[in-house]
Amino acid sequence: MCGIIGILGKHEVSPQILDGLKRLEYRGYDSAGIATINSGKLDLRRAVGKLINLSDIMVHAPLPGRSGIGHTRWATHGGPSVANAHPHRAGRVAVVHNGIIENFRALRAELTSAGAEFGSETDTETIVQLASQYLEQGMTPVEAARSTLKRLEGAFAVAFLFEGEEDLIICARRGSPLCIGHGAGEMYLGSDAMALAEMTDRITYLEEGDWAVLSRGGALIFDAEDKQTNRPMTRINVENTRVDKSGHKHFMAKEMAEQPGVLQAAMGYYSGREHDSLELPQGLDFARADRLIMVACGTAFYACQVAKYWFEKYAGLPVELDIASEFRYREPVLGPANLALFVSQSGETADTLAALRHVKPHVAQVISVVNVPTSSIARESDIALPIHAGPEIGVASTKAFTAQLQVLAILALRAGLQRGTLSPKAFAERLFELRAVPGFVAQALDREEEIKRLSEVLSQARDVLFLGRGMMYPLALEGALKLKDISYIHAEAYAAGELKHGPIALIDKDLPVIVFAPHDGLFEKTVSNMQEVMARQGKVLLISDAKGLAEAGEVPFRLAMPTVPDFIAPIVYAVPAQLIAYHTALHRGTDVDQPRNLAKSVTVE
Ligand code: G6P
């Protein structure tokens, strides 16, 4: 989390840095700041809260200069305050940083006893104090930065700016992403290529452990052993990085509305020439696997939880599912015939990436399903399958979730075919169903007005319970997560059959209970659990299809969904889960795209 940008420009850089930070604001918005060098002098501006506060400050106190660095923060060490905001400065150095310096306490103690005075509670300030101390000892900026980097432990990306150096930014990547942009007589630096999209389409991704010395003439890149190295320059598709709301009130609204198109595109991307065939990367081998290990965080984890049902049902492949932050620390048993599958929108989530690195030497193949094809997770996988959802800016993941499901469903079908558990006929039938998803998702989106009305009731609630069975259980979990994320209403999800083992004690007339129950093989059982809730005056909202609603009898609130095949139901039922959270949040007046305390890309453990 936290976004970094740096520019060595031909013109004033502050407006460009602000623009770049706007594109990085999804990484955190607790505070923001910019430092520049103007006529050799280092100066900075910082503000708490959203970027707009920094823009306001800079209207009255502009920050001239053609070299600069900027930062948008998600607080880790030290609360959101001006003192804790980046850039941090000590003497002639300013630093912006993303990640965590794990040995900062020891460094801080050492620096304090050497006379350094700290002005913040951050781990970052140790970087800048160290670099300043090295400069005072007579080192050049490059030596000071290199010596500083050697002292740091943890996962981070960092950029240094030095007073008196108009043509120099030094940056380093260890665990957190960082890329360099090439312009005509200008150089840029950003946490992701999207931040630089308005400036250049020529990008060099730094590798793990790299550090680089930037000047307007280019970049000198060094690897973890300080050997000068070359990293390839790639051209990114700037079209794919466009980030506007296209007339929608929020990015989340735009991204939900985009789903039929996104799912169609993802399907098209993996479709073969024949209507009943798939085109997937060579070497994807499910046939010899004895186990599939799936690891992810947040919404991506719930996509994996749905996919577990698919892989087990259609491919007979045992699936082990783990939350990334738990995975490596429980000493999982790994084997040479295991496949590992990582799912991540950003492709940069620190825990997921660490889990990938943990399994890679021990398993047959590492596969990833990502939205950002240039991300660390994609690049470190043996096979990366992009979901082609385009930039997702709203912190609450929507189109990435349904596109992840679509791609995971494709993989499960391929696995079924390869393992002989799906006949070619059954494979073709399921594929046919999958092709219908965009149309059904469009129909589900058409229920928005009704959901808006239902959400008004929910917005009054203090707690909400979500229930589902089978593949609707992870959907219930996703619905509860979305509601918490953006409306700040406490929500919990339970497997409907588990209700009577505890949470039923919570039921009273004030507790809305949302039940996901398409008319499938588990419908009767879910409806029985729903009756148990209604018998205790719980306020049920049943989300089902025409047959389900007809058979369920009297229910306080109901939402009709299109009738869809069981296989694809979780993708279609994701839409009401999203819309309920969105409209409940609107009724409550919360910040839908940038909910408090959250960040889109979680690059710290
Ligand atoms: C954050 C985001 C979630 C996301 C999760 C995993 O918590 O707010 O929307 O699901 O990270 O992110 P990833 O990029 O790995 O899918």
Short mmCIF file of C-alpha atoms in Angstrom, two decimals, residues 70 96 116 124 128 144 169 202 238 242 332 365 428 526 596 601 604-605:
data_model
loop_
_atom_site.label_atom_id
_atom_site.label_comp_id
_atom_site.label_asym_id
_atom_site.label_seq_id
_atom_site.Cartn_x
_atom_site.Cartn_y
_atom_site.Cartn_z
CA GLY A 70 5.25 12.35 -4.19
CA VAL A 96 9.01 8.52 0.15
CA ALA A 116 19.32 12.43 15.38
CA THR A 124 10.23 5.69 7.20
CA VAL A 128 15.93 9.52 5.76
CA ALA A 144 24.57 7.41 1.04
CA ILE A 169 16.36 10.48 -7.92
CA ARG A 202 7.65 3.06 -22.02
CA VAL A 238 -2.11 3.26 -22.23
CA ARG A 242 -7.62 4.94 -18.52
CA PRO A 332 1.79 -26.56 4.83
CA GLN A 365 3.61 -25.57 -11.29
CA ALA A 428 -19.21 -28.40 -24.18
CA THR A 526 -31.52 -23.49 2.74
CA ARG A 596 -12.15 4.56 5.67
CA SER A 601 -3.55 -2.82 -2.96
CA VAL A 604 2.31 -4.97 3.59
CA GLU A 605 1.96 -8.18 5.58
#
